[in-house]
Amino acid sequence: MAKRGPTIMLEKAFVGGPVCGVDEAGRGPWAGPVCAGAVILDIDNPRRIPKGLDDSKKLNAKTREALELEIKKKAVAWGVGFASVEEIASLNILHATGLAMCRAIEAMAVQPAFALVDGNYRFKLPCDVQTVVGGDAKSKSIAAASILAKVARDRLMTELDGMFPGYGFASHKGYRAPVHAKALLEMGPCEIHRMSWGPVKLALMGKDPLMAFDDAAQDELPFEDA
């Protein structure tokens, strides 16, 4: 049986203007910004759609990085946006994610008329929005956006590892990991840690951050303030 993956059926259902896929990366980690990607694929020319597009979490780093280059080369338009740790603290993670999505769309050379957004929350974006639960496994545009967001955020966290050594950001990208928990307990949080996150609060109390809710699982759940 052939493997099923995302298609462009959702994109083709819209008429009246370009359709972009939108997805985020970094909603659940203990440290670092949240990032969003937005991509308009050339759905009228299948040869311009990169092969192998899928949910970024299903792809290894090498494949994601190769697809990032191909997406940027072949897409009608693409954009990436970030919301900082400070913005997450002031707005909450939900609204900070929406801000990153707005920035990703606004960065595109071609503005979309419609956005297919992964998840079930209808963000207020610069265009009409259609939510798609599990969208990165259903829509090639959303899958492409998830790849751009994931690669961009991973790259930034690797750079931040050099600025804030000892936490292992280059390896775990700010997510739950024993080495991250150990560093938090021994060194305390740095300025890119999310101070309101449960694991960071536990570390400040001298308790094991790994006792907190598993953020890797949380990142798959519907939006909620963390």
Tab-separated table of N, CA and C in Angstrom, residues 68-190:
chain	number	residue	atom	x	y	z
A	68	GLU	N	14.388	22.779	2.990
A	68	GLU	CA	14.315	24.227	3.205
A	68	GLU	C	14.849	24.978	1.986
A	69	LEU	N	15.998	24.558	1.494
A	69	LEU	CA	16.590	25.214	0.323
A	69	LEU	C	15.694	25.089	-0.897
A	70	GLU	N	15.112	23.907	-1.078
A	70	GLU	CA	14.258	23.679	-2.241
A	70	GLU	C	12.959	24.477	-2.142
A	71	ILE	N	12.387	24.546	-0.945
A	71	ILE	CA	11.164	25.332	-0.748
A	71	ILE	C	11.423	26.800	-1.083
A	72	LYS	N	12.510	27.338	-0.565
A	72	LYS	CA	12.821	28.746	-0.800
A	72	LYS	C	13.107	29.028	-2.280
A	73	LYS	N	13.622	28.039	-2.977
A	73	LYS	CA	13.938	28.203	-4.397
A	73	LYS	C	12.693	28.097	-5.275
A	74	LYS	N	11.770	27.208	-4.942
A	74	LYS	CA	10.653	26.897	-5.830
A	74	LYS	C	9.318	27.526	-5.447
A	75	ALA	N	9.161	27.936	-4.204
A	75	ALA	CA	7.875	28.476	-3.764
A	75	ALA	C	7.571	29.811	-4.440
A	76	VAL	N	6.295	30.100	-4.592
A	76	VAL	CA	5.879	31.411	-5.094
A	76	VAL	C	6.326	32.485	-4.120
A	77	ALA	N	6.180	32.211	-2.843
A	77	ALA	CA	6.628	33.127	-1.792
A	77	ALA	C	6.752	32.362	-0.488
A	78	TRP	N	7.604	32.870	0.384
A	78	TRP	CA	7.778	32.260	1.705
A	78	TRP	C	8.194	33.328	2.706
A	79	GLY	N	7.944	33.060	3.974
A	79	GLY	CA	8.354	33.976	5.026
A	79	GLY	C	8.541	33.243	6.337
A	80	VAL	N	9.384	33.803	7.186
A	80	VAL	CA	9.632	33.260	8.520
A	80	VAL	C	9.537	34.408	9.512
A	81	GLY	N	8.880	34.160	10.642
A	81	GLY	CA	8.762	35.186	11.676
A	81	GLY	C	8.998	34.605	13.053
A	82	PHE	N	9.527	35.427	13.944
A	82	PHE	CA	9.790	35.013	15.325
A	82	PHE	C	9.017	35.901	16.299
A	83	ALA	N	8.734	35.360	17.464
A	83	ALA	CA	8.302	36.148	18.616
A	83	ALA	C	9.236	35.791	19.755
A	84	SER	N	9.760	36.802	20.401
A	84	SER	CA	10.827	36.628	21.394
A	84	SER	C	10.312	36.083	22.716
A	85	VAL	N	11.254	35.702	23.563
A	85	VAL	CA	10.918	35.250	24.911
A	85	VAL	C	10.201	36.359	25.676
A	86	GLU	N	10.624	37.603	25.475
A	86	GLU	CA	9.980	38.735	26.137
A	86	GLU	C	8.538	38.894	25.651
A	87	GLU	N	8.317	38.698	24.362
A	87	GLU	CA	6.956	38.798	23.821
A	87	GLU	C	6.081	37.635	24.292
A	88	ILE	N	6.679	36.456	24.428
A	88	ILE	CA	5.938	35.320	24.979
A	88	ILE	C	5.499	35.636	26.407
A	89	ALA	N	6.395	36.246	27.178
A	89	ALA	CA	6.083	36.575	28.578
A	89	ALA	C	4.980	37.623	28.678
A	90	SER	N	4.999	38.609	27.780
A	90	SER	CA	4.034	39.702	27.886
A	90	SER	C	2.697	39.383	27.231
A	91	LEU	N	2.722	38.577	26.174
A	91	LEU	CA	1.492	38.301	25.417
A	91	LEU	C	0.849	36.966	25.768
A	92	ASN	N	1.612	36.021	26.265
A	92	ASN	CA	1.367	34.593	26.473
A	92	ASN	C	1.699	33.851	25.172
A	93	ILE	N	1.896	32.556	25.272
A	93	ILE	CA	2.415	31.784	24.141
A	93	ILE	C	1.444	31.759	22.965
A	94	LEU	N	0.147	31.766	23.257
A	94	LEU	CA	-0.842	31.745	22.182
A	94	LEU	C	-0.732	32.983	21.305
A	95	HIS	N	-0.778	34.148	21.923
A	95	HIS	CA	-0.750	35.382	21.147
A	95	HIS	C	0.629	35.666	20.561
A	96	ALA	N	1.669	35.222	21.237
A	96	ALA	CA	3.011	35.360	20.669
A	96	ALA	C	3.154	34.516	19.413
A	97	THR	N	2.545	33.339	19.416
A	97	THR	CA	2.562	32.494	18.219
A	97	THR	C	1.835	33.182	17.076
A	98	GLY	N	0.688	33.789	17.371
A	98	GLY	CA	-0.032	34.537	16.347
A	98	GLY	C	0.798	35.692	15.800
A	99	LEU	N	1.550	36.353	16.678
A	99	LEU	CA	2.420	37.448	16.244
A	99	LEU	C	3.495	36.936	15.297
A	100	ALA	N	4.111	35.789	15.634
A	100	ALA	CA	5.130	35.203	14.754
A	100	ALA	C	4.524	34.836	13.401
A	101	MET	N	3.297	34.329	13.398
A	101	MET	CA	2.629	33.977	12.138
A	101	MET	C	2.364	35.225	11.299
A	102	CYS	N	1.906	36.305	11.946
A	102	CYS	CA	1.691	37.561	11.216
A	102	CYS	C	2.998	38.040	10.582
A	103	ARG	N	4.082	37.967	11.327
A	103	ARG	CA	5.376	38.419	10.816
A	103	ARG	C	5.842	37.554	9.651
A	104	ALA	N	5.571	36.250	9.723
A	104	ALA	CA	5.954	35.366	8.620
A	104	ALA	C	5.186	35.721	7.346
A	105	ILE	N	3.902	35.976	7.477
A	105	ILE	CA	3.089	36.340	6.306
A	105	ILE	C	3.502	37.696	5.768
A	106	GLU	N	3.709	38.649	6.644
A	106	GLU	CA	4.089	39.991	6.210
A	106	GLU	C	5.454	40.015	5.528
A	107	ALA	N	6.297	39.021	5.817
A	107	ALA	CA	7.630	38.947	5.204
A	107	ALA	C	7.602	38.371	3.797
A	108	MET	N	6.445	37.866	3.351
A	108	MET	CA	6.365	37.215	2.046
A	108	MET	C	6.346	38.242	0.909
A	109	ALA	N	7.006	37.907	-0.188
A	109	ALA	CA	7.045	38.792	-1.354
A	109	ALA	C	5.681	38.895	-2.028
A	110	VAL	N	4.865	37.860	-1.901
A	110	VAL	CA	3.497	37.841	-2.412
A	110	VAL	C	2.569	37.629	-1.228
A	111	GLN	N	1.592	38.501	-1.066
A	111	GLN	CA	0.680	38.372	0.063
A	111	GLN	C	-0.479	37.434	-0.276
A	112	PRO	N	-0.797	36.494	0.618
A	112	PRO	CA	-1.859	35.536	0.359
A	112	PRO	C	-3.247	36.115	0.607
A	113	ALA	N	-4.238	35.544	-0.066
A	113	ALA	CA	-5.631	35.891	0.207
A	113	ALA	C	-6.197	34.990	1.298
A	114	PHE	N	-5.622	33.784	1.403
A	114	PHE	CA	-6.086	32.795	2.371
A	114	PHE	C	-4.884	32.135	3.046
A	115	ALA	N	-5.103	31.693	4.290
A	115	ALA	CA	-4.067	30.955	5.011
A	115	ALA	C	-4.650	29.673	5.571
A	116	LEU	N	-3.976	28.574	5.310
A	116	LEU	CA	-4.280	27.293	5.936
A	116	LEU	C	-3.359	27.175	7.139
A	117	VAL	N	-3.927	27.165	8.336
A	117	VAL	CA	-3.132	27.200	9.564
A	117	VAL	C	-3.256	25.878	10.306
A	118	ASP	N	-2.119	25.296	10.630
A	118	ASP	CA	-2.125	24.037	11.367
A	118	ASP	C	-2.729	24.234	12.757
A	119	GLY	N	-3.609	23.323	13.160
A	119	GLY	CA	-4.204	23.389	14.486
A	119	GLY	C	-5.673	23.759	14.445
A	120	ASN	N	-6.207	24.104	15.603
A	120	ASN	CA	-7.631	24.387	15.711
A	120	ASN	C	-7.926	25.801	16.176
A	121	TYR	N	-6.891	26.648	16.286
A	121	TYR	CA	-7.104	28.020	16.751
A	121	TYR	C	-7.064	28.982	15.570
A	122	ARG	N	-8.101	29.797	15.439
A	122	ARG	CA	-8.187	30.739	14.326
A	122	ARG	C	-7.484	32.044	14.712
A	123	PHE	N	-6.219	32.126	14.382
A	123	PHE	CA	-5.460	33.338	14.664
A	123	PHE	C	-5.949	34.496	13.793
A	124	LYS	N	-5.791	35.697	14.311
A	124	LYS	CA	-6.093	36.889	13.536
A	124	LYS	C	-4.867	37.221	12.684
A	125	LEU	N	-4.947	36.906	11.398
A	125	LEU	CA	-3.828	37.093	10.480
A	125	LEU	C	-4.202	38.105	9.393
A	126	PRO	N	-3.241	38.530	8.573
A	126	PRO	CA	-3.523	39.546	7.557
A	126	PRO	C	-4.361	39.043	6.380
A	127	CYS	N	-4.947	37.849	6.487
A	127	CYS	CA	-5.763	37.287	5.423
A	127	CYS	C	-6.794	36.347	6.046
A	128	ASP	N	-7.713	35.858	5.231
A	128	ASP	CA	-8.692	34.899	5.731
A	128	ASP	C	-7.994	33.623	6.200
A	129	VAL	N	-8.538	33.003	7.233
A	129	VAL	CA	-7.888	31.844	7.858
A	129	VAL	C	-8.800	30.629	7.838
A	130	GLN	N	-8.217	29.477	7.487
A	130	GLN	CA	-8.887	28.190	7.622
A	130	GLN	C	-7.992	27.298	8.475
A	131	THR	N	-8.490	26.863	9.628
A	131	THR	CA	-7.698	25.984	10.479
A	131	THR	C	-7.779	24.552	9.969
A	132	VAL	N	-6.704	23.807	10.166
A	132	VAL	CA	-6.629	22.416	9.717
A	132	VAL	C	-5.943	21.606	10.816
A	133	VAL	N	-6.707	20.825	11.545
A	133	VAL	CA	-6.130	19.984	12.594
A	133	VAL	C	-5.265	18.902	11.943
A	134	GLY	N	-4.038	18.769	12.417
A	134	GLY	CA	-3.110	17.835	11.786
A	134	GLY	C	-2.722	18.275	10.392
A	135	GLY	N	-2.712	19.586	10.180
A	135	GLY	CA	-2.524	20.128	8.839
A	135	GLY	C	-1.204	19.801	8.184
A	136	ASP	N	-0.132	19.643	8.983
A	136	ASP	CA	1.170	19.364	8.382
A	136	ASP	C	1.232	17.961	7.794
A	137	ALA	N	0.245	17.119	8.091
A	137	ALA	CA	0.157	15.786	7.488
A	137	ALA	C	-0.882	15.745	6.372
A	138	LYS	N	-1.575	16.870	6.149
A	138	LYS	CA	-2.638	16.920	5.146
A	138	LYS	C	-2.350	17.882	4.001
A	139	SER	N	-1.681	18.984	4.298
A	139	SER	CA	-1.441	20.039	3.315
A	139	SER	C	0.048	20.205	3.048
A	140	LYS	N	0.411	20.179	1.775
A	140	LYS	CA	1.823	20.368	1.422
A	140	LYS	C	2.303	21.772	1.790
A	141	SER	N	1.424	22.760	1.689
A	141	SER	CA	1.816	24.123	2.042
A	141	SER	C	2.117	24.238	3.527
A	142	ILE	N	1.261	23.625	4.360
A	142	ILE	CA	1.498	23.655	5.799
A	142	ILE	C	2.755	22.858	6.138
A	143	ALA	N	2.942	21.716	5.489
A	143	ALA	CA	4.150	20.918	5.722
A	143	ALA	C	5.398	21.726	5.391
A	144	ALA	N	5.356	22.452	4.267
A	144	ALA	CA	6.498	23.286	3.878
A	144	ALA	C	6.746	24.372	4.916
A	145	ALA	N	5.666	24.973	5.413
A	145	ALA	CA	5.798	26.010	6.438
A	145	ALA	C	6.390	25.436	7.722
A	146	SER	N	5.982	24.213	8.070
A	146	SER	CA	6.511	23.586	9.286
A	146	SER	C	8.008	23.343	9.165
A	147	ILE	N	8.456	23.001	7.973
A	147	ILE	CA	9.882	22.759	7.743
A	147	ILE	C	10.674	24.060	7.882
A	148	LEU	N	10.182	25.129	7.262
A	148	LEU	CA	10.889	26.408	7.367
A	148	LEU	C	10.968	26.881	8.814
A	149	ALA	N	9.862	26.744	9.540
A	149	ALA	CA	9.855	27.193	10.934
A	149	ALA	C	10.813	26.368	11.784
A	150	LYS	N	10.777	25.067	11.615
A	150	LYS	CA	11.628	24.182	12.406
A	150	LYS	C	13.110	24.426	12.126
A	151	VAL	N	13.479	24.527	10.861
A	151	VAL	CA	14.888	24.722	10.513
A	151	VAL	C	15.381	26.086	10.991
A	152	ALA	N	14.556	27.114	10.808
A	152	ALA	CA	14.960	28.459	11.225
A	152	ALA	C	15.157	28.525	12.735
A	153	ARG	N	14.237	27.920	13.483
A	153	ARG	CA	14.367	27.967	14.936
A	153	ARG	C	15.545	27.127	15.416
A	154	ASP	N	15.713	25.934	14.841
A	154	ASP	CA	16.850	25.096	15.229
A	154	ASP	C	18.171	25.814	14.968
A	155	ARG	N	18.246	26.504	13.840
A	155	ARG	CA	19.478	27.230	13.497
A	155	ARG	C	19.746	28.338	14.519
A	156	LEU	N	18.706	29.056	14.892
A	156	LEU	CA	18.870	30.128	15.870
A	156	LEU	C	19.291	29.572	17.228
A	157	MET	N	18.669	28.468	17.642
A	157	MET	CA	19.021	27.902	18.950
A	157	MET	C	20.470	27.404	18.965
A	158	THR	N	20.955	26.932	17.834
A	158	THR	CA	22.358	26.531	17.745
A	158	THR	C	23.268	27.746	17.905
A	159	GLU	N	22.878	28.866	17.291
A	159	GLU	CA	23.642	30.102	17.453
A	159	GLU	C	23.602	30.584	18.907
A	160	LEU	N	22.434	30.481	19.540
A	160	LEU	CA	22.301	30.924	20.926
A	160	LEU	C	23.089	30.046	21.893
A	161	ASP	N	23.367	28.819	21.483
A	161	ASP	CA	24.191	27.942	22.300
A	161	ASP	C	25.576	28.542	22.515
A	162	GLY	N	26.075	29.236	21.488
A	162	GLY	CA	27.377	29.883	21.626
A	162	GLY	C	27.338	31.090	22.535
A	163	MET	N	26.178	31.743	22.617
A	163	MET	CA	26.026	32.922	23.468
A	163	MET	C	25.730	32.536	24.918
A	164	PHE	N	25.078	31.390	25.087
A	164	PHE	CA	24.706	30.928	26.423
A	164	PHE	C	25.172	29.481	26.583
A	165	PRO	N	26.482	29.273	26.714
A	165	PRO	CA	27.028	27.910	26.771
A	165	PRO	C	26.669	27.194	28.067
A	166	GLY	N	26.685	25.873	27.974
A	166	GLY	CA	26.477	25.057	29.155
A	166	GLY	C	25.105	24.437	29.268
A	167	TYR	N	24.145	24.966	28.515
A	167	TYR	CA	22.779	24.434	28.597
A	167	TYR	C	22.494	23.349	27.552
A	168	GLY	N	23.318	23.304	26.510
A	168	GLY	CA	23.120	22.300	25.471
A	168	GLY	C	22.078	22.665	24.439
A	169	PHE	N	21.849	23.967	24.231
A	169	PHE	CA	20.818	24.400	23.298
A	169	PHE	C	21.013	23.857	21.888
A	170	ALA	N	22.261	23.657	21.470
A	170	ALA	CA	22.521	23.152	20.120
A	170	ALA	C	21.990	21.750	19.922
A	171	SER	N	21.898	20.990	21.005
A	171	SER	CA	21.433	19.606	20.878
A	171	SER	C	19.932	19.472	21.084
A	172	HIS	N	19.405	20.076	22.151
A	172	HIS	CA	17.979	19.871	22.451
A	172	HIS	C	17.091	21.036	22.035
A	173	LYS	N	17.701	22.146	21.579
A	173	LYS	CA	16.972	23.309	21.061
A	173	LYS	C	16.039	23.943	22.095
A	174	GLY	N	16.352	23.757	23.363
A	174	GLY	CA	15.566	24.383	24.416
A	174	GLY	C	14.464	23.511	24.981
A	175	TYR	N	14.291	22.315	24.425
A	175	TYR	CA	13.233	21.417	24.877
A	175	TYR	C	13.664	20.630	26.114
A	176	ARG	N	12.734	19.826	26.591
A	176	ARG	CA	12.956	18.935	27.726
A	176	ARG	C	14.078	17.958	27.410
A	177	ALA	N	15.064	17.880	28.271
A	177	ALA	CA	16.168	16.938	28.126
A	177	ALA	C	16.895	16.859	29.463
A	178	PRO	N	17.402	15.686	29.845
A	178	PRO	CA	18.124	15.569	31.114
A	178	PRO	C	19.278	16.561	31.242
A	179	VAL	N	20.039	16.761	30.149
A	179	VAL	CA	21.170	17.685	30.225
A	179	VAL	C	20.684	19.108	30.442
A	180	HIS	N	19.534	19.436	29.888
A	180	HIS	CA	18.955	20.773	30.066
A	180	HIS	C	18.500	20.961	31.513
A	181	ALA	N	17.830	19.944	32.047
A	181	ALA	CA	17.373	20.004	33.429
A	181	ALA	C	18.551	20.145	34.396
A	182	LYS	N	19.620	19.375	34.166
A	182	LYS	CA	20.804	19.411	35.028
A	182	LYS	C	21.442	20.802	35.009
A	183	ALA	N	21.540	21.388	33.785
A	183	ALA	CA	22.136	22.716	33.665
A	183	ALA	C	21.280	23.774	34.344
A	184	LEU	N	19.972	23.652	34.240
A	184	LEU	CA	19.080	24.610	34.887
A	184	LEU	C	19.265	24.581	36.407
A	185	LEU	N	19.393	23.385	36.947
A	185	LEU	CA	19.571	23.259	38.396
A	185	LEU	C	20.929	23.795	38.846
A	186	GLU	N	21.960	23.534	38.043
A	186	GLU	CA	23.317	23.908	38.445
A	186	GLU	C	23.640	25.371	38.162
A	187	MET	N	23.124	25.902	37.036
A	187	MET	CA	23.483	27.247	36.591
A	187	MET	C	22.373	28.270	36.768
A	188	GLY	N	21.152	27.773	36.932
A	188	GLY	CA	20.017	28.685	36.943
A	188	GLY	C	19.651	29.074	35.516
A	189	PRO	N	18.496	29.689	35.315
A	189	PRO	CA	18.077	30.065	33.962
A	189	PRO	C	18.877	31.237	33.420
A	190	CYS	N	18.942	31.317	32.110
A	190	CYS	CA	19.575	32.458	31.449
A	190	CYS	C	18.477	33.328	30.847
